DNA sequence: TATTCCGGATAGTGTCACTATCTATTCGAT
DNA sequence: ATCGAATAGATAGTGACACTATCCGGAATA
């Protein structure tokens, strides 16, 4: 289903060591093999096979996507397929990975969402961000903005120019880093990890900032007490 | 379990209208009632009850947390309990909400993670962000940084100063907006929506930026073609 | 009066990510 | 050579999750 990892044959091991080195239990490894997330080892006999460093790395990638990124198995498979697909263009591979990242599209398509989608598309055009128009991120962003508006948040896409500029700068840095990787697979993997794990890191930083700032606002360092009684 | 929503008695409705106005099916509403996510309506007879605007709003909040934030029911309940708890301090409520937002802590606590945690704590101290030391975000951030390092990302917390500054500014704006809401519940709700939904919007913007930038890098507008053959 | 709707209770469904068990080998230490 | 541990591969079972379906006696409504 996914598969094909080769190249250097270096050190090989059996499943028990693969398990201990990757931190994934043997039954779970078997499950990932069955599900096509992990390439089969090199068969040496009817019931023997060896695994190598690529398998360790791939397992760690799988766990990162599941544990940190919170992706379901199906998305992990789709993402790995995109990585391993023969797509010549790096960008096509990135695009496939991005599309595979998002959960299934919600079915309800009200006119409100269609309008919000349109607004997002216009915003993207104005920013000269060329993105496939069926990118799941567009709909998700539209839904988020719609929800914020429904709850009375006085915020619109046009207020997010600064944020978008920052995101663009970060993306430029990340893409450049990804492209400097030794091969195509490494580039796509790098980009994937960047998207999912680094994105998660940013989310957590945002939450910590909110907690810290709300603490500061609640009991300012100088002067008045937070609440008298 | 959670509950208590009152104040204005204005317009009341029965469950069918609550369903159509909130977009949540009647059986699901009943489920949320059973699970204690939604306050019971006002009983007018053995098998009759009325609901009001607060219920509509609360249902929309629940759906936003589930659909956009991707929270499990248990987290939604915890978050709503934090909102409705009698905590006088706004910040305590925010903190509870933040803590309730994160998935259960992963059990494995290796020395590596402990070290990464320490680094995060030191970084927070250096930034003068005072955060409860048991905040789940700390561990999640530590894990993310550790994973990035394991995959050869040459990035450390100290490289995230700019990002953290930006997050702090945004947080200041958000907290100020939240505090300007009419009452405590509205403030906490605002903060919660901001954290979850606005955070999701930022994530999507980041992904769109990555896709757009990688497209640009792959086939630059002027000059050379992407790949010759 | 008849049909629809209601709250409340109980039971069932489908998905997900494993986890357990079994068989028939094969390895590896004695 | 022997025997217990490990292996590949197949099938079945588990527990959590978020609903969904059905039923009941009573109330609202046309």
Short mmCIF file of C-alpha atoms (C1' of nucleotides) in Angstrom, two decimals:
data_model
loop_
_atom_site.label_atom_id
_atom_site.label_comp_id
_atom_site.label_asym_id
_atom_site.label_seq_id
_atom_site.Cartn_x
_atom_site.Cartn_y
_atom_site.Cartn_z
CA UNK A 1 0.00 0.00 0.00
CA UNK A 2 2.61 2.56 0.96
CA UNK A 3 6.05 1.22 1.09
CA UNK A 4 9.39 0.91 -0.50
CA UNK A 5 12.24 2.07 1.65
CA UNK A 6 15.68 0.98 0.65
CA UNK A 7 18.99 2.46 -0.30
CA UNK A 8 21.57 1.81 2.41
CA UNK A 9 21.43 -1.68 3.79
CA UNK A 10 23.60 -0.99 6.86
CA UNK A 11 22.52 -2.38 10.18
CA UNK A 12 19.63 -4.80 10.26
CA UNK A 13 17.55 -6.08 13.14
CA UNK A 14 14.57 -8.23 13.95
CA UNK A 15 11.20 -7.08 15.11
CA UNK A 16 11.99 -7.17 18.83
CA UNK A 17 14.84 -4.72 18.41
CA UNK A 18 12.82 -2.58 16.04
CA UNK A 19 10.25 -2.40 18.79
CA UNK A 20 12.67 -1.43 21.53
CA UNK A 21 14.47 1.09 19.36
CA UNK A 22 11.32 2.80 18.17
CA UNK A 23 9.35 2.58 21.37
CA UNK A 24 6.43 0.93 19.58
CA UNK A 25 5.15 -2.42 20.83
CA UNK A 26 5.55 -5.49 18.61
CA UNK A 27 1.78 -5.97 18.21
CA UNK A 28 1.43 -2.35 17.18
CA UNK A 29 4.20 -2.75 14.63
CA UNK A 30 2.40 -5.75 13.23
CA UNK A 31 -0.75 -3.67 13.10
CA UNK A 32 1.01 -0.91 11.19
CA UNK A 33 2.41 -3.49 8.81
CA UNK A 34 -1.08 -4.86 8.23
CA UNK A 35 -2.44 -1.37 7.72
CA UNK A 36 0.23 -0.55 5.21
CA UNK A 37 1.83 2.26 7.20
CA UNK A 38 5.14 0.48 7.38
CA UNK A 39 6.99 -1.38 4.67
CA UNK A 40 7.43 -5.11 5.23
CA UNK A 41 10.87 -6.13 6.35
CA UNK A 42 13.24 -8.08 4.16
CA UNK A 43 12.06 -11.68 4.24
CA UNK A 44 14.81 -14.19 5.00
CA UNK A 45 12.57 -17.20 5.61
CA UNK A 46 8.92 -18.12 5.86
CA UNK A 47 8.67 -16.60 9.28
CA UNK A 48 11.71 -14.38 9.51
CA UNK A 49 12.36 -10.86 8.35
CA UNK A 50 14.83 -8.09 9.06
CA UNK A 51 14.28 -4.37 9.44
CA UNK A 52 16.65 -1.46 9.23
CA UNK A 53 17.14 2.17 10.21
CA UNK A 54 14.54 3.34 7.73
CA UNK A 55 11.94 1.34 9.58
CA UNK A 56 12.94 2.88 12.89
CA UNK A 57 12.72 6.34 11.38
CA UNK A 58 9.40 5.65 9.75
CA UNK A 59 7.95 4.33 12.98
CA UNK A 60 9.06 7.43 14.81
CA UNK A 61 7.44 9.52 12.11
CA UNK A 62 4.21 7.57 12.47
CA UNK A 63 4.19 8.06 16.24
CA UNK A 64 4.90 11.77 15.90
CA UNK A 65 2.01 12.19 13.52
CA UNK A 66 -0.32 10.25 15.79
CA UNK A 67 0.79 11.44 19.22
CA UNK A 68 1.71 15.03 18.53
CA UNK A 69 -0.25 15.79 15.41
CA UNK A 70 -3.26 13.78 16.54
CA UNK A 71 -3.78 12.30 13.09
CA UNK A 72 -5.95 9.21 12.61
CA UNK A 73 -4.35 6.15 11.05
CA UNK A 74 -6.11 6.74 7.75
CA UNK A 75 -4.59 10.20 7.45
CA UNK A 76 -1.18 8.89 8.38
CA UNK A 77 -1.47 6.33 5.62
CA UNK A 78 -2.55 8.95 3.11
CA UNK A 79 0.31 11.21 4.13
CA UNK A 80 2.88 8.45 3.89
CA UNK A 81 1.52 7.42 0.53
CA UNK A 82 1.98 10.98 -0.62
CA UNK A 83 5.57 10.91 0.63
CA UNK A 84 6.33 7.65 -1.09
CA UNK A 85 4.43 8.39 -4.27
CA UNK A 86 6.51 8.86 -7.33
CA UNK A 87 5.41 12.43 -7.77
CA UNK A 88 8.36 14.14 -9.36
CA UNK A 89 7.47 17.60 -8.20
CA UNK A 90 8.32 18.42 -4.65
CA UNK A 91 5.41 20.79 -4.51
CA UNK A 92 2.93 18.18 -5.66
CA UNK A 93 4.13 15.96 -2.87
CA UNK A 94 3.76 18.82 -0.36
CA UNK A 95 0.30 19.50 -1.66
CA UNK A 96 -0.74 15.87 -1.34
CA UNK A 97 0.64 15.79 2.15
CA UNK A 98 -1.26 18.95 3.09
CA UNK A 99 -4.50 17.59 1.69
CA UNK A 100 -4.04 14.29 3.46
CA UNK A 101 -3.46 16.09 6.73
CA UNK A 102 -6.93 17.45 7.20
CA UNK A 103 -9.88 15.48 8.51
CA UNK A 104 -12.68 14.54 6.15
CA UNK A 105 -14.73 17.45 4.92
CA UNK A 106 -17.89 18.05 6.91
CA UNK A 107 -20.88 17.25 4.78
CA UNK A 108 -23.19 20.19 5.46
CA UNK A 109 -22.63 22.92 2.94
CA UNK A 110 -24.85 25.82 3.73
CA UNK A 111 -24.84 29.00 1.79
CA UNK A 112 -23.14 30.72 4.69
CA UNK A 113 -20.12 28.50 4.37
CA UNK A 114 -20.03 28.94 0.64
CA UNK A 115 -19.91 32.69 1.14
CA UNK A 116 -17.20 32.41 3.76
CA UNK A 117 -15.24 30.18 1.40
CA UNK A 118 -15.49 32.76 -1.31
CA UNK A 119 -14.15 35.38 1.05
CA UNK A 120 -11.18 33.19 1.86
CA UNK A 121 -10.49 32.61 -1.82
CA UNK A 122 -10.62 36.34 -2.49
CA UNK A 123 -8.26 36.97 0.38
CA UNK A 124 -5.84 34.37 -0.94
CA UNK A 125 -5.96 35.96 -4.35
CA UNK A 126 -5.30 39.39 -2.91
CA UNK A 127 -2.30 38.04 -1.07
CA UNK A 128 -1.14 36.27 -4.21
CA UNK A 129 -1.07 33.00 -2.42
CA UNK A 130 -1.79 30.45 -5.08
CA UNK A 131 -3.33 27.43 -3.43
CA UNK A 132 -5.33 24.62 -4.97
CA UNK A 133 -8.93 25.77 -4.68
CA UNK A 134 -9.99 22.46 -3.22
CA UNK A 135 -7.46 22.61 -0.39
CA UNK A 136 -9.20 21.50 2.80
CA UNK A 137 -7.53 24.32 4.70
CA UNK A 138 -9.68 26.82 2.80
CA UNK A 139 -12.90 25.34 4.05
CA UNK A 140 -11.58 24.93 7.56
CA UNK A 141 -10.45 28.53 7.66
CA UNK A 142 -13.81 29.66 6.29
CA UNK A 143 -15.61 27.70 8.98
CA UNK A 144 -13.43 29.09 11.72
CA UNK A 145 -13.96 32.68 10.60
CA UNK A 146 -17.68 32.07 10.30
CA UNK A 147 -17.84 30.66 13.81
CA UNK A 148 -15.91 33.59 15.22
CA UNK A 149 -18.30 35.97 13.56
CA UNK A 150 -21.32 34.08 14.86
CA UNK A 151 -19.98 34.54 18.36
CA UNK A 152 -19.54 38.23 17.90
CA UNK A 153 -15.81 38.37 17.33
CA UNK A 154 -15.16 41.57 15.49
CA UNK A 155 -12.42 40.04 13.42
CA UNK A 156 -12.13 39.53 9.70
CA UNK A 157 -9.60 38.05 7.36
CA UNK A 158 -8.32 41.48 6.50
CA UNK A 159 -7.23 41.89 10.11
CA UNK A 160 -4.97 38.90 9.73
CA UNK A 161 -2.53 40.46 7.29
CA UNK A 162 0.21 40.71 9.86
CA UNK A 163 -0.29 37.14 10.95
CA UNK A 164 -0.29 35.99 7.36
CA UNK A 165 2.92 37.91 6.66
CA UNK A 166 4.55 36.20 9.59
CA UNK A 167 3.28 32.83 8.48
CA UNK A 168 4.65 33.49 5.02
CA UNK A 169 8.09 34.33 6.35
CA UNK A 170 8.15 31.22 8.48
CA UNK A 171 6.99 29.17 5.53
CA UNK A 172 9.76 30.57 3.39
CA UNK A 173 12.32 29.56 5.94
CA UNK A 174 10.82 26.13 6.34
CA UNK A 175 10.54 25.47 2.65
CA UNK A 176 14.13 26.53 2.11
CA UNK A 177 15.22 24.20 4.91
CA UNK A 178 13.17 21.39 3.48
CA UNK A 179 14.64 21.85 0.01
CA UNK A 180 18.14 21.64 1.39
CA UNK A 181 17.56 18.11 2.62
CA UNK A 182 19.55 15.38 0.98
CA UNK A 183 16.80 13.77 -1.05
CA UNK A 184 13.19 14.17 -2.00
CA UNK A 185 11.84 11.85 0.69
CA UNK A 186 13.82 13.67 3.34
CA UNK A 187 12.51 17.00 2.03
CA UNK A 188 8.90 15.94 2.19
CA UNK A 189 9.36 14.32 5.57
CA UNK A 190 10.96 17.50 6.84
CA UNK A 191 8.10 19.58 5.54
CA UNK A 192 5.58 17.22 7.06
CA UNK A 193 7.21 17.26 10.46
CA UNK A 194 7.47 21.01 10.21
CA UNK A 195 3.81 21.38 9.42
CA UNK A 196 2.53 19.04 12.06
CA UNK A 197 4.99 19.14 14.93
CA UNK A 198 6.26 22.68 14.60
CA UNK A 199 2.68 23.79 14.09
CA UNK A 200 1.78 22.06 17.34
CA UNK A 201 4.65 23.78 19.09
CA UNK A 202 3.33 27.13 17.93
CA UNK A 203 -0.14 26.27 19.16
CA UNK A 204 1.24 25.44 22.58
CA UNK A 205 3.28 28.63 22.68
CA UNK A 206 0.13 30.53 21.88
CA UNK A 207 -1.68 28.88 24.76
CA UNK A 208 1.14 29.56 27.16
CA UNK A 209 1.15 33.18 26.06
CA UNK A 210 -2.58 33.42 26.70
CA UNK A 211 -2.24 31.94 30.14
CA UNK A 212 0.70 34.17 31.03
CA UNK A 213 -0.96 37.32 29.77
CA UNK A 214 -4.24 36.56 31.46
CA UNK A 215 -2.35 36.02 34.72
CA UNK A 216 -0.66 39.36 34.33
CA UNK A 217 -3.96 41.07 33.58
CA UNK A 218 -5.59 39.47 36.58
CA UNK A 219 -3.06 40.39 39.22
CA UNK A 220 -0.78 43.12 37.93
CA UNK A 221 2.66 43.16 39.48
CA UNK A 222 2.34 46.61 40.97
CA UNK A 223 -0.40 48.53 42.68
CA UNK A 224 -3.89 47.24 43.24
CA UNK A 225 -4.83 43.79 44.38
CA UNK A 226 -6.81 41.60 42.06
CA UNK A 227 -9.96 41.68 44.13
CA UNK A 228 -10.81 43.01 47.53
CA UNK A 229 -13.50 41.66 49.79
CA UNK B 1 -22.86 18.31 36.31
CA UNK B 2 -22.22 21.53 34.44
CA UNK B 3 -25.21 23.70 34.18
CA UNK B 4 -26.94 26.77 35.39
CA UNK B 5 -27.69 29.28 32.72
CA UNK B 6 -30.22 31.92 33.56
CA UNK B 7 -30.58 35.64 33.69
CA UNK B 8 -32.84 36.86 30.88
CA UNK B 9 -35.90 34.75 30.36
CA UNK B 10 -36.85 36.24 27.02
CA UNK B 11 -37.90 33.92 24.25
CA UNK B 12 -38.42 30.28 25.08
CA UNK B 13 -38.77 27.25 22.83
CA UNK B 14 -39.15 23.52 22.89
CA UNK B 15 -36.58 20.98 21.90
CA UNK B 16 -37.56 20.80 18.22
CA UNK B 17 -36.92 24.49 17.72
CA UNK B 18 -33.76 24.34 19.80
CA UNK B 19 -32.61 21.66 17.40
CA UNK B 20 -33.40 23.57 14.24
CA UNK B 21 -31.94 26.81 15.56
CA UNK B 22 -28.70 25.23 16.71
CA UNK B 23 -28.27 22.75 13.91
CA UNK B 24 -27.91 19.88 16.37
CA UNK B 25 -30.24 16.89 16.07
CA UNK B 26 -32.74 16.20 18.82
CA UNK B 27 -31.12 12.87 19.78
CA UNK B 28 -27.76 14.59 20.03
CA UNK B 29 -29.21 17.30 22.23
CA UNK B 30 -30.64 14.60 24.46
CA UNK B 31 -27.22 12.98 24.53
CA UNK B 32 -25.56 16.24 25.55
CA UNK B 33 -28.17 16.67 28.25
CA UNK B 34 -27.43 13.18 29.56
CA UNK B 35 -23.72 13.85 29.45
CA UNK B 36 -24.09 17.06 31.35
CA UNK B 37 -22.81 19.34 28.61
CA UNK B 38 -26.05 21.23 28.42
CA UNK B 39 -28.25 22.47 31.24
CA UNK B 40 -31.69 20.93 31.47
CA UNK B 41 -34.49 23.12 30.22
CA UNK B 42 -37.09 24.66 32.48
CA UNK B 43 -39.54 21.91 33.39
CA UNK B 44 -43.16 22.86 32.88
CA UNK B 45 -44.65 19.40 33.29
CA UNK B 46 -43.60 15.81 33.73
CA UNK B 47 -42.56 15.56 30.11
CA UNK B 48 -42.33 19.15 28.98
CA UNK B 49 -39.54 21.66 29.22
CA UNK B 50 -38.56 24.91 27.58
CA UNK B 51 -35.18 26.16 26.42
CA UNK B 52 -33.92 29.63 25.69
CA UNK B 53 -31.25 31.60 23.87
CA UNK B 54 -28.59 30.50 26.32
CA UNK B 55 -29.15 26.93 25.28
CA UNK B 56 -28.81 27.80 21.63
CA UNK B 57 -25.59 29.63 22.33
CA UNK B 58 -24.23 26.85 24.48
CA UNK B 59 -25.00 24.27 21.81
CA UNK B 60 -23.19 26.31 19.21
CA UNK B 61 -20.24 26.57 21.56
CA UNK B 62 -20.24 22.80 22.03
CA UNK B 63 -20.30 22.20 18.27
CA UNK B 64 -17.51 24.68 17.69
CA UNK B 65 -15.33 22.96 20.28
CA UNK B 66 -16.04 19.55 18.79
CA UNK B 67 -16.05 20.32 15.07
CA UNK B 68 -13.41 23.01 14.83
CA UNK B 69 -11.36 22.41 17.93
CA UNK B 70 -11.63 18.66 17.63
CA UNK B 71 -12.18 18.23 21.37
CA UNK B 72 -13.60 15.00 22.77
CA UNK B 73 -16.81 15.18 24.78
CA UNK B 74 -14.97 14.71 28.05
CA UNK B 75 -12.80 17.75 27.37
CA UNK B 76 -15.81 19.78 26.35
CA UNK B 77 -17.46 18.89 29.63
CA UNK B 78 -14.36 19.83 31.59
CA UNK B 79 -14.06 23.12 29.75
CA UNK B 80 -17.70 23.99 30.29
CA UNK B 81 -17.42 23.08 33.94
CA UNK B 82 -14.50 25.46 34.19
CA UNK B 83 -16.61 28.18 32.57
CA UNK B 84 -19.52 27.60 34.87
CA UNK B 85 -17.50 27.04 38.01
CA UNK B 86 -17.84 29.70 40.62
CA UNK B 87 -14.19 30.68 40.37
CA UNK B 88 -14.19 34.36 41.10
CA UNK B 89 -10.93 35.05 39.34
CA UNK B 90 -11.11 35.35 35.63
CA UNK B 91 -7.63 34.05 35.33
CA UNK B 92 -8.35 30.92 37.32
CA UNK B 93 -11.19 30.22 34.96
CA UNK B 94 -8.93 30.77 31.96
CA UNK B 95 -6.36 28.47 33.48
CA UNK B 96 -8.89 25.73 34.10
CA UNK B 97 -10.14 26.08 30.58
CA UNK B 98 -6.61 25.84 29.20
CA UNK B 99 -5.89 22.75 31.26
CA UNK B 100 -9.11 21.12 30.23
CA UNK B 101 -8.34 21.77 26.60
CA UNK B 102 -5.43 19.42 26.26
CA UNK B 103 -5.71 15.68 25.81
CA UNK B 104 -4.74 13.40 28.65
CA UNK B 105 -1.05 13.39 29.44
CA UNK B 106 0.86 10.58 27.80
CA UNK B 107 2.02 8.14 30.39
CA UNK B 108 5.61 7.50 29.39
CA UNK B 109 7.93 9.87 31.19
CA UNK B 110 11.43 9.23 30.05
CA UNK B 111 14.38 11.26 31.21
CA UNK B 112 14.55 12.88 27.81
CA UNK B 113 11.14 14.38 28.22
CA UNK B 114 11.93 15.50 31.73
CA UNK B 115 14.96 17.34 30.40
CA UNK B 116 12.96 18.90 27.59
CA UNK B 117 10.35 19.97 30.12
CA UNK B 118 12.99 21.64 32.20
CA UNK B 119 14.21 23.53 29.17
CA UNK B 120 10.71 24.77 28.51
CA UNK B 121 10.32 25.87 32.11
CA UNK B 122 13.60 27.76 31.96
CA UNK B 123 12.55 29.41 28.74
CA UNK B 124 9.25 30.48 30.26
CA UNK B 125 11.06 31.90 33.26
CA UNK B 126 13.44 33.82 31.03
CA UNK B 127 10.49 35.28 29.17
CA UNK B 128 8.77 36.09 32.46
CA UNK B 129 5.76 34.12 31.42
CA UNK B 130 4.34 32.85 34.64
CA UNK B 131 2.39 29.70 33.90
CA UNK B 132 1.27 26.98 36.26
CA UNK B 133 4.11 24.44 36.17
CA UNK B 134 1.68 21.60 35.60
CA UNK B 135 0.13 23.18 32.54
CA UNK B 136 -0.27 20.48 29.91
CA UNK B 137 0.97 22.85 27.24
CA UNK B 138 4.43 22.69 28.80
CA UNK B 139 4.75 18.99 28.32
CA UNK B 140 3.26 19.11 24.85
CA UNK B 141 5.69 21.81 23.82
CA UNK B 142 8.56 19.85 25.31
CA UNK B 143 7.54 16.77 23.36
CA UNK B 144 7.22 18.68 20.15
CA UNK B 145 10.67 20.24 20.51
CA UNK B 146 12.15 16.88 21.40
CA UNK B 147 10.61 15.27 18.35
CA UNK B 148 11.88 18.03 16.09
CA UNK B 149 15.35 17.55 17.48
CA UNK B 150 15.17 13.79 17.02
CA UNK B 151 14.43 14.37 13.37
CA UNK B 152 17.36 16.66 12.93
CA UNK B 153 15.60 20.00 12.99
CA UNK B 154 18.19 22.55 13.98
CA UNK B 155 15.70 24.55 15.97
CA UNK B 156 15.59 25.37 19.64
CA UNK B 157 13.28 27.28 21.92
CA UNK B 158 15.64 30.24 21.83
CA UNK B 159 14.96 30.55 18.12
CA UNK B 160 11.30 31.07 18.86
CA UNK B 161 11.63 34.42 20.57
CA UNK B 162 10.09 36.28 17.68
CA UNK B 163 7.21 33.89 17.46
CA UNK B 164 6.68 34.11 21.20
CA UNK B 165 6.69 37.91 21.05
CA UNK B 166 4.04 37.81 18.37
CA UNK B 167 2.01 35.30 20.37
CA UNK B 168 2.26 37.55 23.40
CA UNK B 169 1.01 40.56 21.49
CA UNK B 170 -1.89 38.63 20.10
CA UNK B 171 -2.65 37.28 23.55
CA UNK B 172 -2.67 40.80 24.98
CA UNK B 173 -5.17 41.88 22.40
CA UNK B 174 -7.32 38.84 22.97
CA UNK B 175 -7.29 39.09 26.73
CA UNK B 176 -8.20 42.77 26.56
CA UNK B 177 -11.09 41.93 24.24
CA UNK B 178 -12.20 39.13 26.51
CA UNK B 179 -12.16 41.35 29.57
CA UNK B 180 -14.33 43.91 27.85
CA UNK B 181 -17.17 41.41 27.54
CA UNK B 182 -20.31 42.10 29.48
CA UNK B 183 -19.95 39.43 32.14
CA UNK B 184 -17.59 36.80 33.43
CA UNK B 185 -19.15 33.93 31.51
CA UNK B 186 -19.02 35.91 28.30
CA UNK B 187 -15.37 36.73 28.97
CA UNK B 188 -14.37 33.14 29.50
CA UNK B 189 -16.40 31.97 26.54
CA UNK B 190 -14.74 34.60 24.41
CA UNK B 191 -11.32 33.52 25.55
CA UNK B 192 -12.16 29.89 24.93
CA UNK B 193 -13.43 30.52 21.44
CA UNK B 194 -10.41 32.65 20.78
CA UNK B 195 -8.06 29.94 21.91
CA UNK B 196 -9.67 27.11 20.02
CA UNK B 197 -11.21 28.59 16.93
CA UNK B 198 -8.87 31.48 16.31
CA UNK B 199 -5.99 29.10 16.97
CA UNK B 200 -7.39 26.78 14.35
CA UNK B 201 -7.66 29.67 11.93
CA UNK B 202 -3.99 30.45 12.46
CA UNK B 203 -3.05 26.83 11.89
CA UNK B 204 -4.90 26.84 8.60
CA UNK B 205 -3.31 30.10 7.54
CA UNK B 206 0.06 28.56 8.28
CA UNK B 207 -0.75 25.60 6.10
CA UNK B 208 -1.96 27.77 3.28
CA UNK B 209 1.22 29.81 3.53
CA UNK B 210 3.31 26.64 3.33
CA UNK B 211 1.46 25.44 0.29
CA UNK B 212 1.67 28.82 -1.43
CA UNK B 213 5.37 29.25 -0.68
CA UNK B 214 6.25 25.75 -1.77
CA UNK B 215 4.37 26.35 -5.02
CA UNK B 216 6.34 29.52 -5.59
CA UNK B 217 9.61 27.75 -4.85
CA UNK B 218 8.76 24.95 -7.21
CA UNK B 219 7.80 26.95 -10.25
CA UNK B 220 9.03 30.49 -9.91
CA UNK B 221 7.01 33.02 -11.89
CA UNK B 222 9.83 34.26 -14.03
CA UNK B 223 12.81 32.67 -15.77
CA UNK B 224 13.68 29.02 -15.58
CA UNK B 225 11.24 26.18 -15.86
CA UNK B 226 10.78 23.93 -12.87
CA UNK B 227 12.35 20.87 -14.39
CA UNK B 228 13.69 20.04 -17.82
CA UNK B 229 13.87 16.58 -19.27
"C1'" DT C 1 -60.22 12.68 19.31
"C1'" DA C 2 -56.25 11.77 16.93
"C1'" DT C 3 -51.90 12.73 15.78
"C1'" DT C 4 -47.66 14.69 16.84
"C1'" DC C 5 -44.28 15.92 20.18
"C1'" DC C 6 -42.22 15.56 24.61
"C1'" DG C 7 -38.70 13.94 28.48
"C1'" DG C 8 -36.50 10.11 30.14
"C1'" DA C 9 -34.58 5.53 30.05
"C1'" DT C 10 -32.28 1.73 27.88
"C1'" DA C 11 -30.07 -0.58 24.33
"C1'" DG C 12 -27.70 -0.77 19.97
"C1'" DT C 13 -24.35 0.92 16.17
"C1'" DG C 14 -20.16 1.85 13.66
"C1'" DT C 15 -15.54 3.42 13.94
"C1'" DC C 16 -11.14 3.42 15.71
"C1'" DA C 17 -6.69 1.81 17.35
"C1'" DC C 18 -5.11 -1.39 19.05
"C1'" DT C 19 -4.54 -6.20 21.76
"C1'" DA C 20 -4.87 -11.17 22.29
"C1'" DT C 21 -4.60 -15.63 20.71
"C1'" DC C 22 -3.34 -19.17 17.64
"C1'" DT C 23 -0.45 -21.88 14.31
"C1'" DA C 24 3.44 -23.28 12.09
"C1'" DT C 25 7.90 -22.41 11.68
"C1'" DT C 26 12.88 -20.92 12.79
"C1'" DC C 27 16.44 -19.24 15.79
"C1'" DG C 28 19.75 -19.70 19.22
"C1'" DA C 29 21.74 -21.21 23.43
"C1'" DT C 30 22.95 -25.41 25.77
"C1'" DA D 1 20.54 -32.56 18.83
"C1'" DT D 2 17.23 -30.35 21.81
"C1'" DC D 3 14.16 -27.27 23.55
"C1'" DG D 4 12.46 -22.84 24.87
"C1'" DA D 5 12.00 -18.31 22.98
"C1'" DA D 6 11.06 -15.51 19.00
"C1'" DT D 7 8.93 -14.89 14.50
"C1'" DA D 8 5.37 -14.07 10.50
"C1'" DG D 9 0.91 -14.14 9.51
"C1'" DA D 10 -4.04 -14.79 10.33
"C1'" DT D 11 -8.21 -14.17 12.95
"C1'" DA D 12 -10.82 -12.59 16.68
"C1'" DG D 13 -11.68 -9.70 20.63
"C1'" DT D 14 -11.54 -5.19 23.38
"C1'" DG D 15 -12.68 -0.74 25.21
"C1'" DA D 16 -13.44 3.90 24.28
"C1'" DC D 17 -16.14 7.08 21.82
"C1'" DA D 18 -20.05 9.67 19.91
"C1'" DC D 19 -23.78 9.11 18.81
"C1'" DT D 20 -28.54 6.66 17.16
"C1'" DA D 21 -32.72 3.90 17.74
"C1'" DT D 22 -36.46 2.38 20.21
"C1'" DC D 23 -39.78 2.47 23.62
"C1'" DC D 24 -42.79 4.43 27.18
"C1'" DG D 25 -46.42 7.12 29.33
"C1'" DG D 26 -47.95 11.58 29.19
"C1'" DA D 27 -48.85 16.45 27.13
"C1'" DA D 28 -49.76 19.62 23.28
"C1'" DT D 29 -52.12 20.72 19.40
"C1'" DA D 30 -55.31 20.51 15.28
#
